[in-house]
C-alpha positions as a Markdown table, in Angstrom:
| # | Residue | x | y | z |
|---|---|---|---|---|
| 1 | Unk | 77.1 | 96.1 | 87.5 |
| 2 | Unk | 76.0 | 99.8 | 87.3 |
| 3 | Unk | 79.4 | 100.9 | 85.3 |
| 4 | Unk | 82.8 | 99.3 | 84.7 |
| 5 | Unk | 84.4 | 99.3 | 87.8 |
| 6 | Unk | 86.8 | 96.5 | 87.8 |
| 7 | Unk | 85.3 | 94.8 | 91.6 |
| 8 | Unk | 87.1 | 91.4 | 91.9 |
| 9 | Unk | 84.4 | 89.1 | 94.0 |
| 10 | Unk | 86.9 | 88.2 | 96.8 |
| 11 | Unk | 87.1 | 91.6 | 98.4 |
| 12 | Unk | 84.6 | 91.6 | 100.6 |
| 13 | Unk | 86.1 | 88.7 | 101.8 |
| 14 | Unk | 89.9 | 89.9 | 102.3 |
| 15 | Unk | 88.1 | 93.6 | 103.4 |
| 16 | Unk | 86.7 | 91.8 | 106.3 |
| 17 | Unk | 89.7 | 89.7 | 107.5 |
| 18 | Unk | 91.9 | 93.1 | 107.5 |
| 19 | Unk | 89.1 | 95.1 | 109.4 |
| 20 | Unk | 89.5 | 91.8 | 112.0 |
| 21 | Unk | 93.3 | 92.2 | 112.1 |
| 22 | Unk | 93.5 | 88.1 | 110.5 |
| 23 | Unk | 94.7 | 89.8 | 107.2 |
| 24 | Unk | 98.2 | 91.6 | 106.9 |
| 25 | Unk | 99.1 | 93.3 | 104.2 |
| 26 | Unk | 102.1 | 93.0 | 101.7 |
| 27 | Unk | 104.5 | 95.6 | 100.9 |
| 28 | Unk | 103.2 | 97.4 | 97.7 |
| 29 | Unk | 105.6 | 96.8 | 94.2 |
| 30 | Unk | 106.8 | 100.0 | 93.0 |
| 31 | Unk | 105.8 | 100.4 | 89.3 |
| 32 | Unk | 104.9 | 102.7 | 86.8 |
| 33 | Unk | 102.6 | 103.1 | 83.6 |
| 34 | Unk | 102.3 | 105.8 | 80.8 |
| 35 | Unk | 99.3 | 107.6 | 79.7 |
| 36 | Unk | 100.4 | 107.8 | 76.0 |
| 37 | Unk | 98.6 | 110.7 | 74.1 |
| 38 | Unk | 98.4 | 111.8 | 70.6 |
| 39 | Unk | 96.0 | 114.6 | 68.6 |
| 40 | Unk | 93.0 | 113.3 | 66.4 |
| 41 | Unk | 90.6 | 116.1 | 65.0 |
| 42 | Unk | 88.5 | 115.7 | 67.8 |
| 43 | Unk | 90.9 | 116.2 | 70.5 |
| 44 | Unk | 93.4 | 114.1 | 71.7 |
| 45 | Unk | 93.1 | 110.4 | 71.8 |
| 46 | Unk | 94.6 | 107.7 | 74.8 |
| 47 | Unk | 96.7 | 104.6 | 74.4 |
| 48 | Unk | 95.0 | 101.3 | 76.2 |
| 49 | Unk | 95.4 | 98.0 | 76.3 |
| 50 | Unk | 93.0 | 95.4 | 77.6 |
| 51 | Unk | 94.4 | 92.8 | 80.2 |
| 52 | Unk | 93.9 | 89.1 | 79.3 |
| 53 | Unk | 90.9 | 87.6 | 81.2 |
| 54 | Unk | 93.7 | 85.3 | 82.4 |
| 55 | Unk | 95.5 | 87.5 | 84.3 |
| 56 | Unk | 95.5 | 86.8 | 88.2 |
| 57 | Unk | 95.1 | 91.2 | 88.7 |
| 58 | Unk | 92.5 | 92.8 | 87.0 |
| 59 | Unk | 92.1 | 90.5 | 84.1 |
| 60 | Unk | 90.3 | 91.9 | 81.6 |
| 61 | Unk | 90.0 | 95.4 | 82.2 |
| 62 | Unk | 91.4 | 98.0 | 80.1 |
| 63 | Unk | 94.9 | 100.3 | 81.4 |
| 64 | Unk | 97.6 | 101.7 | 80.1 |
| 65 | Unk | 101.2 | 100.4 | 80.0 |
| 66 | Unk | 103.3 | 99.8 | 82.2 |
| 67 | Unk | 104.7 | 97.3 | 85.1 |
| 68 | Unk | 106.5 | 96.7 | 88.2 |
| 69 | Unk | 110.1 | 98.3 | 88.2 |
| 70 | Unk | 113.0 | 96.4 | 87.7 |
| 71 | Unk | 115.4 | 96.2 | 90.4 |
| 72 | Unk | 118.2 | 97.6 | 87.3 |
| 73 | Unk | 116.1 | 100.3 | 86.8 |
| 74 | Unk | 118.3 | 102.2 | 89.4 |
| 75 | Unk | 121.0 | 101.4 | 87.3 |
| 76 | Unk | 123.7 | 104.8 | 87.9 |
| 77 | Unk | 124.9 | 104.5 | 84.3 |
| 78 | Unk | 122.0 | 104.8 | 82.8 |
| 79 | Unk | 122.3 | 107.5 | 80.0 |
| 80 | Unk | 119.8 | 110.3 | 81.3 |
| 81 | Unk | 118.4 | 113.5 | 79.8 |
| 82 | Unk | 116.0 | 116.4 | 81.3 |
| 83 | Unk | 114.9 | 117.3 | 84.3 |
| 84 | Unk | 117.8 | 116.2 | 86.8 |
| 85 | Unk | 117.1 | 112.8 | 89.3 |
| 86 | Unk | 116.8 | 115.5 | 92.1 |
| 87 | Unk | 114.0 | 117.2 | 90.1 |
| 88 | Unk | 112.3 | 114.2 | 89.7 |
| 89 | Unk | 112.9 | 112.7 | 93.2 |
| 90 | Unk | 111.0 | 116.2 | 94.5 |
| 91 | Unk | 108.5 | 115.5 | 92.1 |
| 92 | Unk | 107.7 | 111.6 | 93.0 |
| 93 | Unk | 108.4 | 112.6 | 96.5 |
| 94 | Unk | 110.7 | 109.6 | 96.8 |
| 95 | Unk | 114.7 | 109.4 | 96.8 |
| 96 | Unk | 116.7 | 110.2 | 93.6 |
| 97 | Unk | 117.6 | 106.7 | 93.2 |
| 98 | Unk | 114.1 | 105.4 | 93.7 |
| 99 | Unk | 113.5 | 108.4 | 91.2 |
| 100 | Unk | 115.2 | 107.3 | 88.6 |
| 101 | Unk | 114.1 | 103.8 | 88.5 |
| 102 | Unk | 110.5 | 104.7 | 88.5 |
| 103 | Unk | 111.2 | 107.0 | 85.4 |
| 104 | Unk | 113.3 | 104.1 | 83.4 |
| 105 | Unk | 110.4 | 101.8 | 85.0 |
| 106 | Unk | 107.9 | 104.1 | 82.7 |
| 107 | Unk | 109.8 | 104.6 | 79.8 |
| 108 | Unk | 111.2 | 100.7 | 79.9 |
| 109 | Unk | 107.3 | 99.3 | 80.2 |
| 110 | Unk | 105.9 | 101.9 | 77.7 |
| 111 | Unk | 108.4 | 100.5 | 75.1 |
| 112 | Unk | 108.2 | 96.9 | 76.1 |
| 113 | Unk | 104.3 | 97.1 | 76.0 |
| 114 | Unk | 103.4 | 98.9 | 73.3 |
| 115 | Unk | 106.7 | 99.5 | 71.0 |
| 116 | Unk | 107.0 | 103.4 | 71.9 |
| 117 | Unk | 110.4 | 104.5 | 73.0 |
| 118 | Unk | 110.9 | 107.4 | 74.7 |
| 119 | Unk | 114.4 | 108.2 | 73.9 |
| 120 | Unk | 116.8 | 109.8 | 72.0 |
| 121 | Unk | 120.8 | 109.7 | 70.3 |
| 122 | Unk | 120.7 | 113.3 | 71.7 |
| 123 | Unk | 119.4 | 114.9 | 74.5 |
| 124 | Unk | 117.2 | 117.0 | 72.1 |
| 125 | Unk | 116.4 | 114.4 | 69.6 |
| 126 | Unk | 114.1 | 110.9 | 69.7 |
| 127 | Unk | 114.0 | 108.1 | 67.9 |
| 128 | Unk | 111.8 | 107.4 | 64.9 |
| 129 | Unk | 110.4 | 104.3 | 63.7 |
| 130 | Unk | 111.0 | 101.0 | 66.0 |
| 131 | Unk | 109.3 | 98.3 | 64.6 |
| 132 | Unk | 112.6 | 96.5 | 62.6 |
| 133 | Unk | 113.7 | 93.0 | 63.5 |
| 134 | Unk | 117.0 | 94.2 | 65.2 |
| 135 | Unk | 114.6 | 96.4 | 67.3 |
| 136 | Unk | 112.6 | 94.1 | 67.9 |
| 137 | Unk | 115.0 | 91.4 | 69.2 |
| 138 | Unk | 116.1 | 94.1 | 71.9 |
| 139 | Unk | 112.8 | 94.5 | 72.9 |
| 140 | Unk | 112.5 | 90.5 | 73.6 |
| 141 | Unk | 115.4 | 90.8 | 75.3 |
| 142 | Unk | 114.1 | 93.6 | 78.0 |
| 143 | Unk | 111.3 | 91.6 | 77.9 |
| 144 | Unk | 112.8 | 88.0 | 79.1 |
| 145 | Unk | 115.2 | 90.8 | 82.1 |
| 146 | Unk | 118.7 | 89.0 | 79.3 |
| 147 | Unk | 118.9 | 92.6 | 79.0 |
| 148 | Unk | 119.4 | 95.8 | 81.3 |
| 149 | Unk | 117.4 | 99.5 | 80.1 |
| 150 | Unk | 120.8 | 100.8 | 80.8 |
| 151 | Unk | 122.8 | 98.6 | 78.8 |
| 152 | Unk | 120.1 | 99.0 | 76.0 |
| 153 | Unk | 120.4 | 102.5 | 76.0 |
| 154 | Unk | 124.3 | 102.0 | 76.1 |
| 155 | Unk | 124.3 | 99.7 | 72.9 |
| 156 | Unk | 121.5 | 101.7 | 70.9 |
| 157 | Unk | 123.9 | 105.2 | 72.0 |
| 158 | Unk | 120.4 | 106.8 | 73.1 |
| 159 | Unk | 119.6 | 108.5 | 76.2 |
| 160 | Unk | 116.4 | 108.4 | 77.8 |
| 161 | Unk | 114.3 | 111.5 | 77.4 |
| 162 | Unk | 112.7 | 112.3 | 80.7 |
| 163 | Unk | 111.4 | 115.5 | 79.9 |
| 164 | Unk | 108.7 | 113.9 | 77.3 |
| 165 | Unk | 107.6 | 112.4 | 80.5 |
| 166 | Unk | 105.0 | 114.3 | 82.9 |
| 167 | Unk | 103.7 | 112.8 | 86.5 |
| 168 | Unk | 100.2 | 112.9 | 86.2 |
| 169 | Unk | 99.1 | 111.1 | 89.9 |
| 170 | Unk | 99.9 | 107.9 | 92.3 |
| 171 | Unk | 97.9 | 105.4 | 93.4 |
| 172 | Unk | 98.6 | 102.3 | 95.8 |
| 173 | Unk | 96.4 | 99.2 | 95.7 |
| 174 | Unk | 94.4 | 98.6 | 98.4 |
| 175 | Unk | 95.8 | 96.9 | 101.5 |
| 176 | Unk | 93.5 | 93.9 | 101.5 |
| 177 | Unk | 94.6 | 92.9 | 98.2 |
| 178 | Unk | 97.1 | 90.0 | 97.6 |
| 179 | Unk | 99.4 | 91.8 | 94.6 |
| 180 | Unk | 100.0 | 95.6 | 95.7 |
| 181 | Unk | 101.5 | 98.2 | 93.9 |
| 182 | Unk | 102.3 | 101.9 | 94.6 |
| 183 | Unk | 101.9 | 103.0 | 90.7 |
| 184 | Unk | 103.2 | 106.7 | 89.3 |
| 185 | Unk | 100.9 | 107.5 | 86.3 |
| 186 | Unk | 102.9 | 109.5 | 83.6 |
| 187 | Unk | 101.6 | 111.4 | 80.5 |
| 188 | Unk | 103.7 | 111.4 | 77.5 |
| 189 | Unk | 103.0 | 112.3 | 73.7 |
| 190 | Unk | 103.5 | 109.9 | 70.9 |
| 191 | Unk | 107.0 | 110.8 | 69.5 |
| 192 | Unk | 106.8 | 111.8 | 65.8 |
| 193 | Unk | 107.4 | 108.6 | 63.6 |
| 194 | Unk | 106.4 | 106.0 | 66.1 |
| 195 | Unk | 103.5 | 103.9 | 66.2 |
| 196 | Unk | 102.3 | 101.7 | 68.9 |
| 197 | Unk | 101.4 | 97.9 | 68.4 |
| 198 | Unk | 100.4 | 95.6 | 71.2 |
| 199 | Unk | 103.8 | 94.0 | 71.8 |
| 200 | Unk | 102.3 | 93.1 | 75.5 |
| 201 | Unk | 102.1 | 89.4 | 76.3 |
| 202 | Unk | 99.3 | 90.6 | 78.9 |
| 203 | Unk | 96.9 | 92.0 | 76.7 |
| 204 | Unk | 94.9 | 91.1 | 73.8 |
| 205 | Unk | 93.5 | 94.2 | 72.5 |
| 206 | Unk | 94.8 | 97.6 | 72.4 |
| 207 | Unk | 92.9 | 100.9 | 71.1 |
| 208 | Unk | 93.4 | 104.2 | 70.7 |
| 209 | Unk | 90.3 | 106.3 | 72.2 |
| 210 | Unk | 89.6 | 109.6 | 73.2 |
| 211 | Unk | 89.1 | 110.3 | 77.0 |
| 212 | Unk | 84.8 | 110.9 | 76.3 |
| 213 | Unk | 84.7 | 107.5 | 74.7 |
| 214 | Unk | 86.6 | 105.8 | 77.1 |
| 215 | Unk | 84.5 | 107.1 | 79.9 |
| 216 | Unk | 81.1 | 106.2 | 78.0 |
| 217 | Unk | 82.0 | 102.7 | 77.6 |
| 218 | Unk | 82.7 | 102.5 | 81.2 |
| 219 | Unk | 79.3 | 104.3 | 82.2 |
| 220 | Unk | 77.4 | 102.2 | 80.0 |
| 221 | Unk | 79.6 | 99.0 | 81.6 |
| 222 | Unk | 81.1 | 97.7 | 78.7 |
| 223 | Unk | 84.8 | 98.8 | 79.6 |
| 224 | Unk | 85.7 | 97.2 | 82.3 |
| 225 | Unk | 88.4 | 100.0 | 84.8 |
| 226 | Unk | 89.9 | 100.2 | 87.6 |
| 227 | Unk | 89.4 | 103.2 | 89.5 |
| 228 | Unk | 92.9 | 105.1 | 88.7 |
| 229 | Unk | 92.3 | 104.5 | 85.4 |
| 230 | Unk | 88.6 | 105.9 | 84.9 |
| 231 | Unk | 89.9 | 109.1 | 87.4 |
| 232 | Unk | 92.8 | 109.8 | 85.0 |
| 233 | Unk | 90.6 | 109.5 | 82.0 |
| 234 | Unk | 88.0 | 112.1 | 83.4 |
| 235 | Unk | 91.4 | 114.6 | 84.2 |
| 236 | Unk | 92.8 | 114.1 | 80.4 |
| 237 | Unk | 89.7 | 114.7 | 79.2 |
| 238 | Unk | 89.7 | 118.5 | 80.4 |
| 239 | Unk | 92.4 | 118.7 | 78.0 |
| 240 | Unk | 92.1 | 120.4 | 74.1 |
| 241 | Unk | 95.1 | 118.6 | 73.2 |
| 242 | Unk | 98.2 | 116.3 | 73.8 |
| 243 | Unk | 100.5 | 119.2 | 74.8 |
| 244 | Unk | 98.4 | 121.0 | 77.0 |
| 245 | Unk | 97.9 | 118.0 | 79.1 |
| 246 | Unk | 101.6 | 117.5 | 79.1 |
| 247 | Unk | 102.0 | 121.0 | 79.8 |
| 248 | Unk | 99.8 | 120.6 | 82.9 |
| 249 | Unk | 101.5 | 117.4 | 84.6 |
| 250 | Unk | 103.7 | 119.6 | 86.6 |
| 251 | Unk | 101.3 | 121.8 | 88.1 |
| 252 | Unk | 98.9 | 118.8 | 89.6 |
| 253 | Unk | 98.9 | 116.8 | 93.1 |
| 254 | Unk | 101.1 | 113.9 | 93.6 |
| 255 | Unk | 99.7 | 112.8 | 96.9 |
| 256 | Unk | 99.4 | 109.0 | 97.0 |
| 257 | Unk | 95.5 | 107.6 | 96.6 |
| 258 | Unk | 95.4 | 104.6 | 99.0 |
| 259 | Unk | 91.8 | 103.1 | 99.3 |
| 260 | Unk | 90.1 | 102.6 | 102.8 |
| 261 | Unk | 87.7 | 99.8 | 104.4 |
| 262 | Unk | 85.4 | 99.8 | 107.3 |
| 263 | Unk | 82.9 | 98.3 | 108.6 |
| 264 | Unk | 79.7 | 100.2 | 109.5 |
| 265 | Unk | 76.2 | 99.4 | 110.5 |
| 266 | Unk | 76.6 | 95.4 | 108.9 |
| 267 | Unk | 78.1 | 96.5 | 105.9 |
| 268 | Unk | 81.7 | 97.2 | 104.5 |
| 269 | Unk | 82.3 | 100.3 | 103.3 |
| 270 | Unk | 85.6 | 100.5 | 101.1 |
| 271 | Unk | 86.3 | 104.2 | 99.6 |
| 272 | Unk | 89.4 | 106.0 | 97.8 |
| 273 | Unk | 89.5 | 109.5 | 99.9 |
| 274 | Unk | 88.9 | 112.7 | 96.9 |
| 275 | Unk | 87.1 | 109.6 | 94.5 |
| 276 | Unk | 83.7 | 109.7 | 96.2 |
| 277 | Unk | 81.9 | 108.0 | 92.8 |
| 278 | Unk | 84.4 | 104.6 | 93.5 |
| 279 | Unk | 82.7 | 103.8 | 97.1 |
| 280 | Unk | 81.4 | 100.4 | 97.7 |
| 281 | Unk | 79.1 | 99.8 | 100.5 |
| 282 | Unk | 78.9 | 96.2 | 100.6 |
| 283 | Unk | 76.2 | 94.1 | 103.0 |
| 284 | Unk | 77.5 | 91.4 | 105.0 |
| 285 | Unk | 77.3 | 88.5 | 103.8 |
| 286 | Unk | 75.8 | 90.1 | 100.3 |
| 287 | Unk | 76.5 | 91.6 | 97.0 |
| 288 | Unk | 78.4 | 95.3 | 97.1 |
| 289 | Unk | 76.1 | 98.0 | 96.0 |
């Protein structure tokens, strides 16, 4: 392997049934995951986790949090602040319902993964430290679906902040692959008085690292990425500091990335269109190159 580009070895496999119409694809999992950032004094630094080698999609690659959206997620009591569900469902380019369980989605998984809780008892406020026992029981609770975002927010008297969120970029998994998803990736700060832990029962490391690092171990092939996740490192990494990539969410192109296969001259050629460093050309019958 040349770099860490998380290749599972059945693709050219499942590549080849779709390009002979014997494969047919399943409906893509809406989900979402959070690019957590905070400042160090060399710039600022990304929350990641590493998936358990276990794990039947992308085990043992390094991501962010985040997870499939729960159906409750669209919940219409759920207590909401910033940006209105109309803002957002012109930003995601999707409905406002669909809008606003994608945003819970986010801020749900980014507190059930890694303890950070983007929320607050006032619009203008968020909470501090989360790491008590009565915290953390709610947190199980999410977890195990005993317990609604909405009706956490409604017991805790919070309302979720969705102005500390920014959408960064989407991505669907490829059509050829067994468990799809059609993932936002959000930016959002580390809140003042939080800390994250890995309360994930997928991963078994987390780290914080800055963008350059990230993308070294991944050169050098001993971070193991997916694609979505080494592009949004290399876009963070433009960035002086936490803020300014916030700042810059709005501004940047939500169009859905969706990978392509073909075959072509005895080979398969699988590419992600404006990612030309993630295509695979691979032999048939042989090892991708």
């Amino acid at each position: 392997m040349a770099n860490g580009q998380w290749y599972p070895p059945e693709w050219p496999e499942r590549i080849r049934a779709l390009a002979e119409g014997t494969l047919t694809p399943v409906a893509p999992r809406r989900a979402a995951t959070v690019m957590l950032l905070k400042d160090t004094d060399s710039g600022p630094a990304v929350h990641m986790l590493r998936r358990r080698a276990s794990m039947a999609f992308a085990g043992g690659a390094y991501a962010y949090p985040g997870g499939g959206v729960d159906p409750r997620d669209d919940d219409h009591h759920l207590r909401w602040a910033g940006p209105t569900r109309a803002w957002w469902a012109s930003r995601l380019g999707v409905d406002e319902t669909s809008a606003q369980a994608i945003v819970c989605g986010a801020v749900r998984e980014t507190y059930e993964e890694a303890g950070v809780l983007l929320a607050g008892p006032t619009p203008d406020t968020v909470v501090g430290d989360t790491t008590g026992d009565d915290w953390e029981a709610d947190r199980a609770a999410l977890v195990a679906r005993d317990l609604s975002f909405a009706e956490f927010l409604d017991r805790r008297g919070l309302v979720l902040r969705s102005d500390l969120l920014g959408a960064w970029t989407r991505w669907i998994t490829p059509e050829f692959e067994p468990r799809r998803y059609d993932t936002w990736f959000f930016v959002a700060v580390l809140p003042e008085g939080q800390r994250t832990r890995n309360a994930s029962t997928e991963a078994d490391r987390t780290v914080w690292i800055r963008p350059a690092d990230a993308m070294a171990g991944y050169e050098s092939g001993d971070l193991l990425m997916m694609p979505p996740t080494i592009a949004t490192l290399r876009r963070i990494g433009a960035y002086a500091t936490a803020a300014e990539a916030l700042a810059a969410a709005p501004g940047l192109d939500m169009t859905p990335v969706l990978a392509r296969a073909r075959l072509a001259d005895g080979e398969v050629v699988l590419s992600w269109p404006g990612h030309d460093e993630f295509t695979k050309h691979i032999p048939i019958g042989g090892a991708s190159a």
